Amino acid sequence: MSPEPTNANGVAPLLDVRGLTAGYGQVQVLQGLNLRVAQGEVAVILGANGAGKTTTMRAISGMIARKGAITFSGDPMAKRSPDEIVRMGIAQVPQGRGTFTDLTVEDNLRAGAFVRKGADIEADIQEWFDVFPRLRERREQKAGSLSGGEQQMLAIARALMSRPKLLLCDEPSLGLAPIITQELFAVLQRLNAERGLSILIVEQNANLALGIAHSVFVLETGAIVASGTAEEISNNDAVRKAYLGY
Amino acid sequence: MGHLLQYVLNGLARGSIYSLIALGLVVIYRGTGHLNFAQGEMALFATFGAWWINDHGVPLWLAIMIAAGGAFVVGGVIEFGLIRPAGKKSPFAVVVITIGLFQAFNSLSGLLFKGAATGLPFGTLFPNKPTDFFRLPGGAIWRYEYVGVLVTVLVITALLFLLFQKTKVGLAMRMVANNPDSAKLAGVPTNKILMLSWALSASIGAIGGCLVAGINANVNLGTMFGVFLLASAAATLGGLDSPLGAVVGGLSLGVIESLVTNYPKSWWGSTYIGADTAIAVAFLIILVVLLVRPSGLFGSTRVERV
Ligand SMILES: Nc1ncnc2c1ncn2[C@@H]1O[C@H](COP(=O)(O)OP(=O)(O)O)[C@@H](O)[C@H]1O
Ligand SMILES: [Mg+2]
C-alpha cells in the first residue's frame, strides 16, 4: 500500500510529499513521510494525538525546517518560504483556527487575500458572506468575539480568500460541538464537490474523516503506516481497532 | 479655574511628545513583543543629526525630515542586523541589546557632536516670541509653540492610524501584531514587516526628539532621558500594544505632570515640587491603573472564545 509515483490514471498528483522529515530542535518528529493528494480530491490524514499531524501540515506550509521532496503541481517547494507557498496556491487553516482575533471579521477576510491584488477581493468577500451568512451579520465584530464554530468558518473563508488550489485543514473539528462539526464537514464537502477544491484534512476523529475522504493516510509516530481509499481503510482490521474501536 | 485650563494646555504640549515616543514603542512592541529601551537615545541621536544638518545651512524642518529618513534606515538596519539574530536566541538577548543600544547611541552622540554634553542650541520650529499666543476666555493663553507641537503630533498620529487601518502594509502590521503564525500562513513576509516596524518607530522617535529640542531650544545628552521615562510609562498606561492607548496615555501623563508641578507652585509660590515629584505621581497613577487593569487602559485583553 505504499504510495505510487502517480495516480492510477497516470496523472501527476497535485501535492506529492516524499521522504519528509521534520522536527523541533534535536527531536525528529516526521520520519520520512510520504503522501499524495490528487487534483480535486479530499485526502485525510488520520492519526492519534501526538502522531505528528500538525507537524506535517506546518512542514508542508514551510512553517518549520524540513527535508525531503515536496512538489506542488510538479513544482518543487520543499525550500520555499511560507509566503511563496501561499502564492503557489496552498492555504492552511491551522489547528486552533488561527483567526486574527483583534481584527474584524471583514479584515480577517482581507488578511486572507494578502497575496492577491486587485478589485475582485471585495467581490470575493461578498461571495464568502453569501456562503457563510453568519459572518456577514458579524462583519464588523472582532473575530475573537465569535463562537468557536463561527471562527472555524471564518478561518476557512479566510484561507479561501487567497484562492488556493489546495486547502489544508488541521483538525477543524477540535473543540466544536458534534452538530457544528457536521455542519463544517458538510461545507468542506460542498466546497470540494461544487468548486473542485482539493482539500487535505487532518483528523483524530476517524468517523468524520472516513465520511468525507476519497483517500486516507494513517499516521503513526511520524510515518504513514497505511493508506488507501476510505473504503479500503474502513475495512482494514488494524486501523478499525485502533481508530474506530471495533 | 483659569489656572486649570492653562496647566492643561501646557501639559498637552509635553504630553503629545510623550505620546509620539510612546507610539514608537508601541509600533515595535506590537510586532515583536519587545520593549525598545533605546527608543529615546535613538531619537536623541537623530535629533543631533537634524541639528548638524541644520547647522550646515539646511532649513530646520527639512533637516528634521532628512534626519527622520536617516532614522528610518538606521531603525531597519538595527532590526535586521541585531534584533533579529538576537531574537532567534532569546527574548532576553533582545532586552540586553536594546539596553546596549541605549548606551551606544548616547555615547556616540557625545563623541560625534562637540558640545553635546553641555547642550547645543536647537532652532525654533514654531513662532515663539513672548507675544506669540492665543488669548483664551478665562485668562489662559495658548502659546503658538504648544499649539504647533500638539497639532504636529496629532497629524502624525492620524497618518499612522490611516496607515494601520487603510493600507495593505498596515493590515499586514496588524496581522503580525495579532497572530504572527497566521500572518505567515496568509503569506505575509513577517520579517520585512518587523523591519519596517523598527524603521517606522525610529522615524517617529526622531521627530519626537526634534520637537522636544525645539521646545527646549536646546539639545543635550540628557534631553531624552526623562522624556523616554514618561513615554514608556505612557505606553504602559495605554496598554503597550495599543496606539490609541499610547496617545491617551501620553496626553494624560503630560497633563498630570503639568498639574502636579504647577498647582503647588501657585499655591505656595515654591518650587519644592518639581519634575521628579511629577514623575513619582505619574508612576503612582500607573501603578493603580495596572492593579485594576493589568493590560493597561486600551491593551488587548485577548477576548478569545474556544
Ligand atoms: N513546538 C514544539 N516543540 C517541541 N516538540 C513539539 C512541538 N510541537 C509538537 N511537538 C512534538 O511533536 C510531536 C508531534 O506533535 P504534533 O505534530 O503536534 O502532533 P498532532 O498534531 O498529531 O497531535 C509530539 O510528540 C509533540 O510533543
Ligand atoms: Mg495537531
PDB file of C-alpha atoms and ligand atoms in Angstrom, chain A residues 49-50 52-55 95 170-171 174 202 204, ligand 2:
ATOM      1  CA  ASN A  49      -2.842  12.861  19.363  1.00  0.00           C
ATOM      2  CA  GLY A  50       0.896  13.484  19.025  1.00  0.00           C
ATOM      3  CA  GLY A  52       2.766  14.365  14.003  1.00  0.00           C
ATOM      4  CA  LYS A  53      -0.248  15.640  12.044  1.00  0.00           C
ATOM      5  CA  THR A  54       0.269  19.290  12.855  1.00  0.00           C
ATOM      6  CA  THR A  55       3.979  18.930  12.233  1.00  0.00           C
ATOM      7  CA  GLN A  95      -5.043  23.935  14.338  1.00  0.00           C
ATOM      8  CA  ASP A 170      -5.631  20.992  10.686  1.00  0.00           C
ATOM      9  CA  GLU A 171      -8.204  19.321  12.949  1.00  0.00           C
ATOM     10  CA  LEU A 174     -11.244  20.349  17.543  1.00  0.00           C
ATOM     11  CA  VAL A 202      -6.002  16.206   9.378  1.00  0.00           C
ATOM     12  CA  GLN A 204      -8.302  12.411  15.025  1.00  0.00           C
TER      13      GLN A 204
HETATM   14 MG    MG C   2      -2.236  18.644  15.969  1.00  0.00          MG
END
